[in-house]
């Protein structure tokens, strides 16, 4: 039942910022966890950041710590990824993902997410 739609991607210069949004369908936010993943050309999809349903637990990849912040607004059924101090290596398609059932997997576990958005392109120029 849950559908995810990303927005906010685009072109940014190195050192700049972008804010990605992921809107979940439905009157209530039913995911047990939400995450952001990215995939660059020729590379496998990788974990970026994730947040528990309660918002009490967050995690992020070492490559983005101190630069990216994940947050959620349950009232708006939306999760955000604030990306600061962007680097050219951040260039990728960014995907929003959700768990619709409880899972014992850790937040960075890509395989634990069963609902995915269509992706939004982020390009960072040098």
One Martini backbone bead per residue (centre of mass of N, CA, C, O) as a GRO file, in nm:
protein
  126
    1UNK     BB    1   0.054   0.064  -0.017
    2UNK     BB    2   0.318   0.193  -0.016
    3UNK     BB    3   0.444   0.508  -0.141
    4UNK     BB    4   0.735   0.660  -0.297
    5UNK     BB    5   0.849   1.014  -0.328
    6UNK     BB    6   1.094   1.190  -0.472
    7UNK     BB    7   1.272   1.503  -0.399
    8UNK     BB    8   1.533   1.765  -0.473
    9UNK     BB    9   1.695   1.719  -0.694
   10UNK     BB   10   2.017   1.802  -0.862
   11UNK     BB   11   2.224   2.079  -0.904
   12UNK     BB   12   2.553   2.115  -0.757
   13UNK     BB   13   2.801   2.252  -0.583
   14UNK     BB   14   3.069   2.237  -0.428
   15UNK     BB   15   2.957   2.297  -0.091
   16UNK     BB   16   2.674   2.257  -0.112
   17UNK     BB   17   2.306   2.225  -0.108
   18UNK     BB   18   2.054   1.973  -0.029
   19UNK     BB   19   1.696   1.872  -0.022
   20UNK     BB   20   1.542   1.580   0.046
   21UNK     BB   21   1.233   1.415  -0.039
   22UNK     BB   22   0.987   1.179   0.116
   23UNK     BB   23   0.676   1.067   0.013
   24UNK     BB   24   0.410   0.910   0.172
   25UNK     BB   25   0.152   0.728   0.142
   26UNK     BB   26  -0.116   0.809   0.314
   27UNK     BB   27  -0.243   0.893   0.633
   28UNK     BB   28  -0.005   0.710   0.734
   29UNK     BB   29   0.300   0.618   0.876
   30UNK     BB   30   0.399   0.268   0.832
   31UNK     BB   31   0.689   0.263   0.871
   32UNK     BB   32   0.963   0.130   1.059
   33UNK     BB   33   1.159   0.241   0.830
   34UNK     BB   34   1.393   0.483   0.691
   35UNK     BB   35   1.580   0.536   0.379
   36UNK     BB   36   1.895   0.614   0.223
   37UNK     BB   37   2.009   0.565  -0.111
   38UNK     BB   38   2.283   0.502  -0.347
   39UNK     BB   39   2.371   0.529  -0.713
   40UNK     BB   40   2.636   0.490  -0.910
   41UNK     BB   41   2.802   0.454  -1.178
   42UNK     BB   42   2.927   0.126  -1.149
   43UNK     BB   43   2.770   0.091  -0.877
   44UNK     BB   44   2.652   0.005  -0.588
   45UNK     BB   45   2.423   0.014  -0.369
   46UNK     BB   46   2.411   0.252  -0.092
   47UNK     BB   47   2.433   0.362   0.212
   48UNK     BB   48   2.339   0.663   0.398
   49UNK     BB   49   2.047   0.675   0.561
   50UNK     BB   50   1.854   0.637   0.876
   51UNK     BB   51   1.521   0.580   1.033
   52UNK     BB   52   1.315   0.541   1.269
   53UNK     BB   53   0.989   0.570   1.338
   54UNK     BB   54   1.042   0.748   1.601
   55UNK     BB   55   1.343   0.895   1.565
   56UNK     BB   56   1.557   0.786   1.787
   57UNK     BB   57   1.700   0.644   1.537
   58UNK     BB   58   2.016   0.684   1.374
   59UNK     BB   59   2.196   0.657   1.055
   60UNK     BB   60   2.526   0.666   0.891
   61UNK     BB   61   2.758   0.706   0.679
   62UNK     BB   62   3.086   0.784   0.692
   63UNK     BB   63   3.085   0.966   0.425
   64UNK     BB   64   2.838   1.166   0.570
   65UNK     BB   65   2.935   1.248   0.825
   66UNK     BB   66   2.856   1.587   0.908
   67UNK     BB   67   2.660   1.644   0.636
   68UNK     BB   68   2.422   1.450   0.685
   69UNK     BB   69   2.056   1.464   0.747
   70UNK     BB   70   1.806   1.285   0.904
   71UNK     BB   71   1.443   1.317   0.878
   72UNK     BB   72   1.108   1.343   1.027
   73UNK     BB   73   0.741   1.375   0.937
   74UNK     BB   74   0.458   1.230   1.030
   75UNK     BB   75   0.239   1.443   0.957
   76UNK     BB   76   0.365   1.435   0.640
   77UNK     BB   77   0.490   1.170   0.542
   78UNK     BB   78   0.811   1.256   0.582
   79UNK     BB   79   1.142   1.242   0.451
   80UNK     BB   80   1.476   1.364   0.504
   81UNK     BB   81   1.774   1.505   0.324
   82UNK     BB   82   2.038   1.679   0.442
   83UNK     BB   83   2.280   1.830   0.222
   84UNK     BB   84   2.612   1.902   0.294
   85UNK     BB   85   2.904   1.955   0.166
   86UNK     BB   86   2.931   1.883  -0.121
   87UNK     BB   87   3.045   1.624  -0.337
   88UNK     BB   88   3.119   1.468  -0.624
   89UNK     BB   89   3.085   1.174  -0.484
   90UNK     BB   90   2.762   1.226  -0.442
   91UNK     BB   91   2.700   1.135  -0.709
   92UNK     BB   92   2.359   1.025  -0.765
   93UNK     BB   93   2.108   0.807  -0.708
   94UNK     BB   94   1.837   0.867  -0.493
   95UNK     BB   95   1.684   0.653  -0.247
   96UNK     BB   96   1.387   0.567  -0.112
   97UNK     BB   97   1.312   0.370   0.187
   98UNK     BB   98   1.103   0.095   0.323
   99UNK     BB   99   0.945  -0.048   0.606
  100UNK     BB  100   0.640  -0.251   0.660
  101UNK     BB  101   0.804  -0.431   0.857
  102UNK     BB  102   0.941  -0.587   1.089
  103UNK     BB  103   1.297  -0.588   1.192
  104UNK     BB  104   1.627  -0.717   1.282
  105UNK     BB  105   1.766  -0.534   1.116
  106UNK     BB  106   1.965  -0.305   1.029
  107UNK     BB  107   1.948   0.002   0.892
  108UNK     BB  108   2.174  -0.052   0.651
  109UNK     BB  109   1.999  -0.283   0.535
  110UNK     BB  110   1.894  -0.311   0.221
  111UNK     BB  111   1.724  -0.590   0.230
  112UNK     BB  112   1.501  -0.472   0.448
  113UNK     BB  113   1.379  -0.316   0.210
  114UNK     BB  114   1.045  -0.314   0.032
  115UNK     BB  115   1.031   0.000  -0.036
  116UNK     BB  116   1.053   0.209  -0.336
  117UNK     BB  117   1.159   0.458  -0.505
  118UNK     BB  118   1.255   0.616  -0.813
  119UNK     BB  119   1.436   0.849  -0.778
  120UNK     BB  120   1.706   1.102  -0.751
  121UNK     BB  121   1.909   1.329  -0.894
  122UNK     BB  122   2.257   1.387  -0.804
  123UNK     BB  123   2.468   1.669  -0.888
  124UNK     BB  124   2.822   1.734  -0.848
  125UNK     BB  125   3.027   1.991  -0.899
  126UNK     BB  126   3.378   2.107  -0.933
   0.00000   0.00000   0.00000
